[in-house]
XYZ file of C-alpha atoms in Angstrom:
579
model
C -21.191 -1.468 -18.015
C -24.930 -0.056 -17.834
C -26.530 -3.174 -16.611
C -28.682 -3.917 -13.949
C -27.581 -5.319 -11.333
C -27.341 -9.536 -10.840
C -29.922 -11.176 -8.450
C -30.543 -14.573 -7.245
C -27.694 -15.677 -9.175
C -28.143 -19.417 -8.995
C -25.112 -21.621 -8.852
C -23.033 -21.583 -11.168
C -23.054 -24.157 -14.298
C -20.333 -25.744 -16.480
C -18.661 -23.558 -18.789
C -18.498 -24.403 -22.466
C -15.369 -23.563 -24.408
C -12.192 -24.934 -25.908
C -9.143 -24.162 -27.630
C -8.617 -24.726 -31.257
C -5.858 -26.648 -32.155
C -4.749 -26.886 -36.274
C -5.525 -30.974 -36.715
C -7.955 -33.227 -37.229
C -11.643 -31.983 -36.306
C -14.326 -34.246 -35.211
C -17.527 -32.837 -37.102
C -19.666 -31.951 -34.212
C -23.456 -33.872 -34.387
C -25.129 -30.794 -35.294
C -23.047 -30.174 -37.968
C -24.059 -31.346 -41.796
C -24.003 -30.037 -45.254
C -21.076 -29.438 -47.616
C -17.689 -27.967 -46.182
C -16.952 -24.284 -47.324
C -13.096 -23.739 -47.961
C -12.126 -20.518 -47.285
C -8.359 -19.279 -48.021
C -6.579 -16.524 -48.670
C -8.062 -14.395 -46.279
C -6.431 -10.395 -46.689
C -7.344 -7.337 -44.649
C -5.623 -3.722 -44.457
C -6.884 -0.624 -42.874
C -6.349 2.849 -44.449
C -7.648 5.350 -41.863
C -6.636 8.978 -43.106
C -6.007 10.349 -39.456
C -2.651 7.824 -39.394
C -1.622 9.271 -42.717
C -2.392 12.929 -41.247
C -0.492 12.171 -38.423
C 2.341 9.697 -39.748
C 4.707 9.320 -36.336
C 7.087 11.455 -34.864
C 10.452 9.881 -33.798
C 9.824 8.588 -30.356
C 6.070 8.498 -30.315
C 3.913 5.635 -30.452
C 0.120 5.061 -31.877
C -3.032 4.919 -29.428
C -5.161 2.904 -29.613
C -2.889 0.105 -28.581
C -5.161 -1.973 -29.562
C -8.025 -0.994 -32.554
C -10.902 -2.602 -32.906
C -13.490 -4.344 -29.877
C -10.955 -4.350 -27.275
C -12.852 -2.516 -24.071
C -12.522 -2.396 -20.315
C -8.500 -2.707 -20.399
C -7.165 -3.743 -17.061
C -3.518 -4.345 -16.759
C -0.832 -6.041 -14.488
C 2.909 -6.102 -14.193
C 5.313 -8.805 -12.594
C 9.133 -7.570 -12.626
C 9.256 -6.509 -16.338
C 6.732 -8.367 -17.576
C 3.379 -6.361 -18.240
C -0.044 -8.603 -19.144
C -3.448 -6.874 -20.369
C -6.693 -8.189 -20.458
C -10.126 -7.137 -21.945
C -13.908 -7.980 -22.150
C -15.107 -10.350 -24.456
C -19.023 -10.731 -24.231
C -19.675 -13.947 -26.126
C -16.813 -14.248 -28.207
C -15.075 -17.674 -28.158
C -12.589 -17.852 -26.559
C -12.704 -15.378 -24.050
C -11.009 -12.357 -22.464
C -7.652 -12.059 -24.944
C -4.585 -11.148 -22.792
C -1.732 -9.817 -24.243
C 1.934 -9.646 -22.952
C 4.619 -6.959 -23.305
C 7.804 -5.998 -21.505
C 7.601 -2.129 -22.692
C 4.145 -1.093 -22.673
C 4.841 -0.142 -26.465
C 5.279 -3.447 -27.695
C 2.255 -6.366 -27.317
C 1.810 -9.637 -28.388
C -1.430 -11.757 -27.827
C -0.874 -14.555 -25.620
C -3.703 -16.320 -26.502
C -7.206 -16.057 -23.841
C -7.686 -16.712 -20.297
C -10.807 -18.655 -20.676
C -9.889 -21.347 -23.650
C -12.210 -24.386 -22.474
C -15.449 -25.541 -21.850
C -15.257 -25.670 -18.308
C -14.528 -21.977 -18.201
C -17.086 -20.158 -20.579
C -20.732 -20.692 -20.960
C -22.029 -18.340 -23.681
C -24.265 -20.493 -25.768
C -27.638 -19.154 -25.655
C -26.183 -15.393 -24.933
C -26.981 -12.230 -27.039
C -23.850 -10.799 -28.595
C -23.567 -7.953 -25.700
C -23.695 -10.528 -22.943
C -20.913 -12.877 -21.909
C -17.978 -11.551 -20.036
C -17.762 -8.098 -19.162
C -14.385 -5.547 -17.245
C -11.852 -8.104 -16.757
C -9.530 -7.499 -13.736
C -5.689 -8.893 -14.109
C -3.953 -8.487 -10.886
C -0.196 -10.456 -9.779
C -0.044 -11.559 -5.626
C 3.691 -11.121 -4.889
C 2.579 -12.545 -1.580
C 1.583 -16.303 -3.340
C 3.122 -15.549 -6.880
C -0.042 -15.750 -8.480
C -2.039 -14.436 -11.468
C -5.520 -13.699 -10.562
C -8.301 -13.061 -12.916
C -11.428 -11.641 -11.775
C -14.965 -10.824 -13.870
C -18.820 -10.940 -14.419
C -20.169 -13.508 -16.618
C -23.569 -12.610 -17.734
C -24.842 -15.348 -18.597
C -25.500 -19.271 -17.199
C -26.244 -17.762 -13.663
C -22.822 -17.176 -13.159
C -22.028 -14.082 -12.143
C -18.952 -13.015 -10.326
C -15.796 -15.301 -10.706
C -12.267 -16.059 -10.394
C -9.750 -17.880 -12.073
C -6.178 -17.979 -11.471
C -2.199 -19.187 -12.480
C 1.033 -18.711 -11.904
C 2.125 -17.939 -15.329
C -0.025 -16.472 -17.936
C 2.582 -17.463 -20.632
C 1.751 -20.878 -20.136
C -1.782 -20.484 -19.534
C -3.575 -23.090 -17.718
C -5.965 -20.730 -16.160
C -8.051 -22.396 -13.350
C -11.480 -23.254 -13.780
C -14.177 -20.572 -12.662
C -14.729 -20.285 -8.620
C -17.737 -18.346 -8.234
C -17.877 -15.454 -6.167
C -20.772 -14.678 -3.682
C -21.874 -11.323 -4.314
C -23.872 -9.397 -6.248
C -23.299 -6.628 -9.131
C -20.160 -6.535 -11.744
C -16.658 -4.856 -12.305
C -14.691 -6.724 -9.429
C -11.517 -6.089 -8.978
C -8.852 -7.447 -6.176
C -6.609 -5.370 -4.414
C -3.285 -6.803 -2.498
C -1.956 -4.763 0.416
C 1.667 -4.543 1.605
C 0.484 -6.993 4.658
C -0.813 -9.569 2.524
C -4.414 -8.672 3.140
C -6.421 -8.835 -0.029
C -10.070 -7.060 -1.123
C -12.394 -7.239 -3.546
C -13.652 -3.860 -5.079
C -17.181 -3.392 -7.141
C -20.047 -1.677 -8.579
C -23.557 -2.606 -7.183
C -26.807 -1.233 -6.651
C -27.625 0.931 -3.839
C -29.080 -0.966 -0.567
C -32.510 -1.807 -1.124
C -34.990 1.475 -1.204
C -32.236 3.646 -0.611
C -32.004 4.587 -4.669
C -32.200 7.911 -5.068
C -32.367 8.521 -9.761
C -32.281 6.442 -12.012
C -28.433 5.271 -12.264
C -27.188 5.798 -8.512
C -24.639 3.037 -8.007
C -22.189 2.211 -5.192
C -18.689 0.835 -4.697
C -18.344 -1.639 -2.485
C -15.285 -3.284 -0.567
C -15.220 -7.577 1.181
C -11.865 -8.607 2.565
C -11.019 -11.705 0.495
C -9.811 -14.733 1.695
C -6.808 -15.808 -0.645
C -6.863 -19.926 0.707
C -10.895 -20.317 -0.035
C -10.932 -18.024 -2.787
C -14.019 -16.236 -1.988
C -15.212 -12.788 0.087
C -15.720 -13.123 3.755
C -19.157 -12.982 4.474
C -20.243 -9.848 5.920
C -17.286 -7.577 5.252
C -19.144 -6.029 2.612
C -19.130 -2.321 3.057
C -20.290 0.892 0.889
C -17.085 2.811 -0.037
C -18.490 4.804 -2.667
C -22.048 6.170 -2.259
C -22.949 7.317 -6.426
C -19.764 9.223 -7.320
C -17.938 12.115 -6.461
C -20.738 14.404 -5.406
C -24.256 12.765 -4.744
C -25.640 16.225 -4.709
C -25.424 16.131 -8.428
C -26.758 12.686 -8.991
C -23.690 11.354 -11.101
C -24.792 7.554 -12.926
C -22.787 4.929 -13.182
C -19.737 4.721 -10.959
C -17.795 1.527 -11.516
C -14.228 -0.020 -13.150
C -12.937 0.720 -9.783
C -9.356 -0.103 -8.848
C -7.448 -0.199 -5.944
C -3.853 1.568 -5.239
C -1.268 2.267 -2.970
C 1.411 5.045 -3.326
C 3.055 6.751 -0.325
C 1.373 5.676 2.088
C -2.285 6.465 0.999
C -4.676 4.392 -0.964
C -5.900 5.607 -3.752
C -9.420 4.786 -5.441
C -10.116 4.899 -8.901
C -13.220 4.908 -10.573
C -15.116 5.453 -14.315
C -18.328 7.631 -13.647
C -20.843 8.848 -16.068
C -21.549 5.619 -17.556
C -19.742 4.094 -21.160
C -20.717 6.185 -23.911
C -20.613 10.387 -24.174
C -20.402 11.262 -20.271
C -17.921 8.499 -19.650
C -15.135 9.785 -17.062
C -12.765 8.529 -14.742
C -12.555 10.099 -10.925
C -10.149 9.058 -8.147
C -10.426 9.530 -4.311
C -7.956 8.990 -1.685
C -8.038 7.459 1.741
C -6.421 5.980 4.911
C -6.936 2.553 4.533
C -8.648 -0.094 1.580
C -11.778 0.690 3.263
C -11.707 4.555 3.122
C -13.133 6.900 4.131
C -12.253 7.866 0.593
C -12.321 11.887 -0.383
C -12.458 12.876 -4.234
C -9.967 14.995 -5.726
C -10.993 18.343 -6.074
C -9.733 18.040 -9.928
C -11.857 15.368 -10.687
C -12.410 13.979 -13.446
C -9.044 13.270 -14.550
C -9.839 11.776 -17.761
C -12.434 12.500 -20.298
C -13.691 13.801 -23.794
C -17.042 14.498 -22.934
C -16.428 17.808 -22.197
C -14.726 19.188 -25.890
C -15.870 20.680 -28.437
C -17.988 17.952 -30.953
C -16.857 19.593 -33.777
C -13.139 19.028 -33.751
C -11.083 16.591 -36.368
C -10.101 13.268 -35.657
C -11.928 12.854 -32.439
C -11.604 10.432 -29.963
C -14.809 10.098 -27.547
C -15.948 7.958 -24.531
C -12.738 8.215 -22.652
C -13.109 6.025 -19.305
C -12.555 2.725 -17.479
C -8.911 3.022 -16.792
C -6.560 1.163 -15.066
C -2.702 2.212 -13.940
C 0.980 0.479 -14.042
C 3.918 1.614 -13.045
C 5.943 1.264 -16.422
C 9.549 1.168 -17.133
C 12.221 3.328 -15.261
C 9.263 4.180 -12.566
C 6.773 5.791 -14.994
C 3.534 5.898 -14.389
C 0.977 4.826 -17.328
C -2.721 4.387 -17.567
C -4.626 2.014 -20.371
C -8.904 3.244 -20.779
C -11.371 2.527 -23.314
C -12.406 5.158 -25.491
C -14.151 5.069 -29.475
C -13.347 6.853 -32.814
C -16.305 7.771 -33.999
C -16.692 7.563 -38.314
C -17.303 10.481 -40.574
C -20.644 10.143 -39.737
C -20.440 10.366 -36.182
C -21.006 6.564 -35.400
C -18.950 4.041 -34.056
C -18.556 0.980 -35.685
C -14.926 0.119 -34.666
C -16.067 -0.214 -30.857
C -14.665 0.403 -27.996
C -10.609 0.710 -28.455
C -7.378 -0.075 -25.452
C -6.038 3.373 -25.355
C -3.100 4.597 -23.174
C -1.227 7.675 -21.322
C 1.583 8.848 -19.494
C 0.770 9.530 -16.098
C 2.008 12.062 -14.047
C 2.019 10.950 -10.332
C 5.159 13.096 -8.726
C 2.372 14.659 -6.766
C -0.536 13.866 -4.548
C -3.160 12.667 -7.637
C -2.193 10.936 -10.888
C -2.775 13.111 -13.578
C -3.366 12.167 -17.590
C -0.817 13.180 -19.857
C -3.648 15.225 -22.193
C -6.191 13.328 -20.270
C -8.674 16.426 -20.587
C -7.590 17.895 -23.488
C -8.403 16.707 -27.193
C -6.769 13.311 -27.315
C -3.808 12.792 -29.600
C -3.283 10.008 -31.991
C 0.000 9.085 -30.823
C 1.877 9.579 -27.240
C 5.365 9.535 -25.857
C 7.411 6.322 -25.826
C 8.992 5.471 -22.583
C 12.829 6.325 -22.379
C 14.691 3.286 -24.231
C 12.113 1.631 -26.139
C 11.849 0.783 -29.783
C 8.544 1.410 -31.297
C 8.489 -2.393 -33.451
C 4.344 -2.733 -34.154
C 4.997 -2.319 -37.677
C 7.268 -5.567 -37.691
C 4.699 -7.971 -38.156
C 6.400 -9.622 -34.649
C 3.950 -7.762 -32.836
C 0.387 -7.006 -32.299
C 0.399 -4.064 -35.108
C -1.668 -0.142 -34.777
C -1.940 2.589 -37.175
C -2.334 1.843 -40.499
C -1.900 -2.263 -41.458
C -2.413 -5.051 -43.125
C -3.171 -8.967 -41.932
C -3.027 -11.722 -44.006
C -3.756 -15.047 -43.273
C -3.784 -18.248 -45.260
C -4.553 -19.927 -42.473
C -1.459 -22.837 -43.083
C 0.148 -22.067 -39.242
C -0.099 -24.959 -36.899
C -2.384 -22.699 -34.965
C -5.316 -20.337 -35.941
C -4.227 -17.261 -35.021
C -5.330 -15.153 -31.789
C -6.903 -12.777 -33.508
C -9.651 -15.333 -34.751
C -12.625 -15.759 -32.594
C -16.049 -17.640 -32.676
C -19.291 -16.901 -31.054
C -21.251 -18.945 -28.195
C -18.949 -21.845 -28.989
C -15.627 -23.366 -29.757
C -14.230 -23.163 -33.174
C -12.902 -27.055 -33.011
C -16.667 -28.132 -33.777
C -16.889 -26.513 -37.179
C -13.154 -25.996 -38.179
C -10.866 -28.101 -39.816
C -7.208 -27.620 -41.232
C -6.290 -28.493 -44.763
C -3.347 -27.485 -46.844
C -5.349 -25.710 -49.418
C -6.881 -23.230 -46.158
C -9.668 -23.367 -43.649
C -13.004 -25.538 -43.499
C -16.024 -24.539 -42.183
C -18.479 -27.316 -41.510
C -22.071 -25.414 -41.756
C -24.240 -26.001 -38.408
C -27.700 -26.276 -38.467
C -27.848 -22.992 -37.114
C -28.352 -19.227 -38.447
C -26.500 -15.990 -38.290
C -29.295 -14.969 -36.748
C -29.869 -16.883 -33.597
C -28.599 -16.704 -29.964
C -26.832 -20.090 -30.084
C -23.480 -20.914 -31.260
C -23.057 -20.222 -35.118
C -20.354 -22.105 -37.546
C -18.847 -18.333 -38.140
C -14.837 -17.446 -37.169
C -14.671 -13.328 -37.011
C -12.231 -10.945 -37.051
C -12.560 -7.370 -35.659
C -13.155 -4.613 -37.870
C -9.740 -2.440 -36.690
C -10.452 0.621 -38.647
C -12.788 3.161 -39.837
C -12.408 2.865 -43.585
C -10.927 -1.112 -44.769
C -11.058 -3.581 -47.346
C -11.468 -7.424 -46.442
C -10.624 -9.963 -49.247
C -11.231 -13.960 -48.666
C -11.400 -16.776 -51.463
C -14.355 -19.071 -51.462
C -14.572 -23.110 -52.731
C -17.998 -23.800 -52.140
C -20.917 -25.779 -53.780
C -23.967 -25.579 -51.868
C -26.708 -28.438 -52.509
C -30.289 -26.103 -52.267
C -31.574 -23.197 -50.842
C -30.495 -24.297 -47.319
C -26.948 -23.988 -47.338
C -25.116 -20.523 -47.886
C -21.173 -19.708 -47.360
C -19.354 -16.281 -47.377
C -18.870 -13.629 -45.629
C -20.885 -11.044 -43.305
C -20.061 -7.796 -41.553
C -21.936 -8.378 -37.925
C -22.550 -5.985 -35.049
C -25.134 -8.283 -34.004
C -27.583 -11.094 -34.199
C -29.544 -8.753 -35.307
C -28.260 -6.165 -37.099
C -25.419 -7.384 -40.173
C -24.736 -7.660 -43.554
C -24.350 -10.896 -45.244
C -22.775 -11.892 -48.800
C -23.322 -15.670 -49.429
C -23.367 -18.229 -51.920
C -26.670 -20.479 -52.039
C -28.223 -22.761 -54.829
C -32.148 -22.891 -55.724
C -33.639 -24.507 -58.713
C -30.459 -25.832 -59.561
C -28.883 -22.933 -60.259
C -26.494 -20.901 -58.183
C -26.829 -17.252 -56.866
C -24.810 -14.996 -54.406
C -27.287 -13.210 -52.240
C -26.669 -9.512 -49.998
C -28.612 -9.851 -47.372
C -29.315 -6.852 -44.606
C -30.517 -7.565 -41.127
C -31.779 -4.497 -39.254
C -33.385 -4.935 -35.758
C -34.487 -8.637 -36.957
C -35.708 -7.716 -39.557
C -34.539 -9.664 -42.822
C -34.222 -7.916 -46.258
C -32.481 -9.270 -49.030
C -30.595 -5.970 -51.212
C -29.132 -8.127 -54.317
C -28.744 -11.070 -55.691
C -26.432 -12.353 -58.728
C -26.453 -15.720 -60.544
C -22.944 -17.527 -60.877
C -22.797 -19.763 -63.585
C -19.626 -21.612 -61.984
C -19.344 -21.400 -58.126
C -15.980 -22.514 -57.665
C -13.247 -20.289 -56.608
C -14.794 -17.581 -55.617
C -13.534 -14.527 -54.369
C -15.036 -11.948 -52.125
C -14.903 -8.567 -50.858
C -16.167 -6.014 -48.439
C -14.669 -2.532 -48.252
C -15.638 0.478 -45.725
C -15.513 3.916 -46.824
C -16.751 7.027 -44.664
C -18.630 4.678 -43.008
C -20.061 3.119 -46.448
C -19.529 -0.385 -47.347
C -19.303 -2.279 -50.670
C -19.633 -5.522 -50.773
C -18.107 -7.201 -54.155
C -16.518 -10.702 -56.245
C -14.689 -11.474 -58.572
C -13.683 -14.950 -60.205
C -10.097 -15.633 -61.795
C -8.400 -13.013 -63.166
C -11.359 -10.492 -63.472
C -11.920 -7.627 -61.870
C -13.627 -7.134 -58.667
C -17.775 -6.377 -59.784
C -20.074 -4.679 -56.881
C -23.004 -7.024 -55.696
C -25.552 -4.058 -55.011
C -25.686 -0.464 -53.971
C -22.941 0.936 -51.718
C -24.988 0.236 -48.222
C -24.828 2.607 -45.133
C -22.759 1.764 -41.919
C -25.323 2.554 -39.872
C -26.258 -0.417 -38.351
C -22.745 -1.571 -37.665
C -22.576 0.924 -35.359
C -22.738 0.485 -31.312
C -24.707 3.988 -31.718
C -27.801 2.263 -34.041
C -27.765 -1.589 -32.675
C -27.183 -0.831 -29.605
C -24.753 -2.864 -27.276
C -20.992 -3.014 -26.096
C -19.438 -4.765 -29.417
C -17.792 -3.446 -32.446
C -18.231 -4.446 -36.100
C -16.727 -8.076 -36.748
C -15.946 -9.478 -40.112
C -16.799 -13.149 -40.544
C -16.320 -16.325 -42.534
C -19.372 -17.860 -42.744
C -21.377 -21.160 -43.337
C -24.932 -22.497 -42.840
C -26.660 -25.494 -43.270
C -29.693 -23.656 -41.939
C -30.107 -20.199 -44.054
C -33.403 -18.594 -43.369
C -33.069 -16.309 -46.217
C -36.580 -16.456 -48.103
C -35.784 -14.898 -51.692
C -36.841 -14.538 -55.445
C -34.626 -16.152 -58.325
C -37.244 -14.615 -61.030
């Protein structure tokens, strides 16, 4: 991530976060206003490149897993594989999914489900919890999850179990040392290191984005880096001389002998790349491949179909029947060249028979779908699994628990959801959209390029205050918003746009009888649509088809994809015009 780096991290503070459990919800103080019942939610992607490419027999889709899941790292025990990703201020954090195939994936839940682990509240959207490292300990038989938090002072930190099935993730230990993208490294002896991106020593920066990576031996019974093992193992990238930006992600291997450092260089958007070097020992000296990179898009022509950009960040397994496999981050930008879907879990077959691991395809024009390993069923269309390609999710939110998919921001969902048999209530906070503070909102992640998200709406606002419905967010700051409000006794559903803070409202339309609403937003070639519709009627538009543009990571800024969100305010700042 293209940060810069932490300093004077103070200690670190409580974390604030829980899990939401279907049940009774105790309305949280800052809470008021009427409840907004939302049901029926229905979304379905329709990308053409899955129709252009429908799959072969024995191939499976990549992206594993569309949408805002970036920074994949990934960990196997026995047969048992586990994958984690950032989260930024989501709520809960850092979703980690489980397969036993590397094909197949379900979502386990998230590693950091309580208050005592996250502390988000007053974080823009881009902050929070960034690169995730998942690594098992044969030597103790334990899970380890390492990351950055910015945000609360926190920093660096660790959390750990001895079964991510179950959960039960430790609190956060924080970790003494400066700059982000830790990872841990076990050797054959039991010895165990820390690896990271950092800033140079102090006056020693030579451009403008000359990082290092750094090594501490870690000390597995205090759970913390020795002081003063710290050593530069990594001095900007492959070849100073050329004053490469941005070398981080790094991970840690051993294979024959020789360790084997992997790193993303170039920095996460259009010169993203990942570069390995070998060495003697954890602590190098490490010597680049000569074929470095060995993974990246930057480098192809921009004019080619179905592209697939931003390749980087990677992290290997060994996979079934001694395979080698590697999961990166990597976008698919719209027909307009944007990005609104974020930054995607991708995955190849890696070729490690000789000295470096090479990228199935790694350099050349990524493929929408890749070989299955020998034996395995390709079942992500079953609805058992977490689903790619084209799809559709419904949700009428009657489980015992909310699914995984569903996340809130700055906060946990418990203090604004509750469970009924007719679907899902939203008690509206006294705070808006808008702000950097935790928002009565649950969002799901815009998976595709071009999609159409349906939810139904029982709502009665009581004056210009309150508004319900639903928005299409790539930040506090840039979003679109359709919601139902009341002033002068009369009803309205306004489409508002929020560009770089600034508020404009697009349309407005009276409703005569609120109830049972139904709404919609569609993308199209990176256009959306919002629309309603009440009974039987037809779906009507609710203003002009509006641009994608700021949706996209390219226009807002940031490390986030588009989210789709149910929505409810006891606080709308929306100024507006009945007349």
């Amino acid at each position: 991530m293209m940060i810069k780096k932490l300093k004077n991290i103070s200690s670190a503070l409580l974390y604030a976060s829980s899990v939401f459990l279907f049940g009774a919800c105790q309305q949280d103080a800052a809470t008021s206003g009427t409840e907004a019942l939302f049901s029926n939610f229905n979304y379905t992607g329709n990308d053409a490149v899955y129709d252009n490419y429908p799959l072969p027999e024995g191939q499976f889709y990549s992206p594993i897993l569309q949408g805002c899941y970036p920074d994949p790292s990934i960990t196997r025990k026995g047969e048992d594989y586990y994958l984690v990703n950032s989260s930024f201020v989501m709520f809960p954090g850092v979703p980690i999914f489980h397969s036993t195939d590397l094909v197949n994936w379900k979502q386990l839940g998230h590693v950091l489900d309580r208050e005592s682990q996250l502390d988000v509240k007053n974080a823009g959207i881009s902050e929070g919890i960034y690169a995730p490292d998942i690594q098992y300990n044969p030597h103790n038989d334990t899970f380890y999850m390492v990351t950055t938090q910015i945000s609360a002072g926190i920093g660096n930190m660790v959390v750990k179990t001895d079964d991510p099935k179950k959960g039960d993730w430790t609190d956060p230990i924080k970790l003494n040392f400066d700059g982000i993208d830790p990872a841990l490294f076990f050797d054959d002896d039991g010895k165990a290191y820390i690896v990271h991106n950092d800033a140079p020593d102090e006056g020693k920066e030579l451009y403008k984005g000359h990082r290092v990576i750094k090594i501490w031996d870690y000390d597995l019974e205090k759970d913390q880096v020795i002081a003063g093992t710290d050593q530069i193992i990594v001095d900007g990238g492959v070849d100073i001389q050329e004053k490469p930006i941005w070398i981080e992600g790094p991970h840690i291997y051993k294979k024959d002998g020789k360790y084997f450092l992997m790193c993303a260089e170039g920095g996460t958007g259009g010169n993203h790349s990942e570069v390995i070097f070998i060495g003697d020992s954890p602590r190098g000296p490490f010597k680049p491949a000569a074929t470095n990179p060995i993974l990246s898009q930057r480098h192809l022509d921009k004019s080619r179909t179905d592209r697939v950009e931003w390749a980087g960040h990677a992290d290997l397994v060994e996979g079934p029947g001694g395979a080698w496999y590697g999961v990166f981050l990597a976008v698919r930008p719209n027909s307009n060249n944007l990005v609104n879907t974020g930054r995607e879990t991708f995955i190849l077959p890696v070729d490690w028979t000789g000295k470096w691991p090479v990228f199935a395809g790694g350099m050349e024009a990524l493929k929408p779908y890749v070989p299955m390993p020998e034996g395995v069923s390709n079942q992500t269309q079953t609805g058992r699994y977490f689903p790619n390609g084209n799809f559709s999710f419904q949700d009428n939110f009657q489980q015992t628990e909310l699914d995984a998919r569903w996340v809130a921001l700055r906060g946990s969902r418990e203090k604004f959801l509750r469970r009924h048999d007719s679907g899902l209530h939203i008690s509206p906070s006294a705070v808006s959209i808008n702000e950097k503070k935790p928002i009565s909102a649950l969002f799901y992640r815009q998976q595709h390029k071009d999609f159409t998200a349906e939810v139904d709406l029982n709502y009665l606002p009581r004056s210009h205050k309150d508004l319900a419905g639903i928005t299409c967010m790539q930040s506090e700051a840039f979003y679109y918003t359709l919601g139902l409000t009341k002033k002068n006794d009369e009803y309205y559903l306004v489409l508002e746009q929020m560009s770089d803070g600034v508020s404009t409202i697009l349309a407005q339309e009276k409703i005569k009888h609120p109830e049972d609403l139904s709404l919609r937003v569609a993308s199209k070639n990176d256009y959306y649509q919002f629309s309603f519709k009440q009974g039987d009627a037809d779906y009507r538009a609710v203003g002009d088809v509006l641009s994608g543009n700021i949706l996209s990571t390219d226009v807002a800024g940031g490390f986030t994809g588009a989210l789709i969100g149910l929505y409810a305010t006891s606080a709308n700042h929306i100024a507006w015009d009945t007349q």
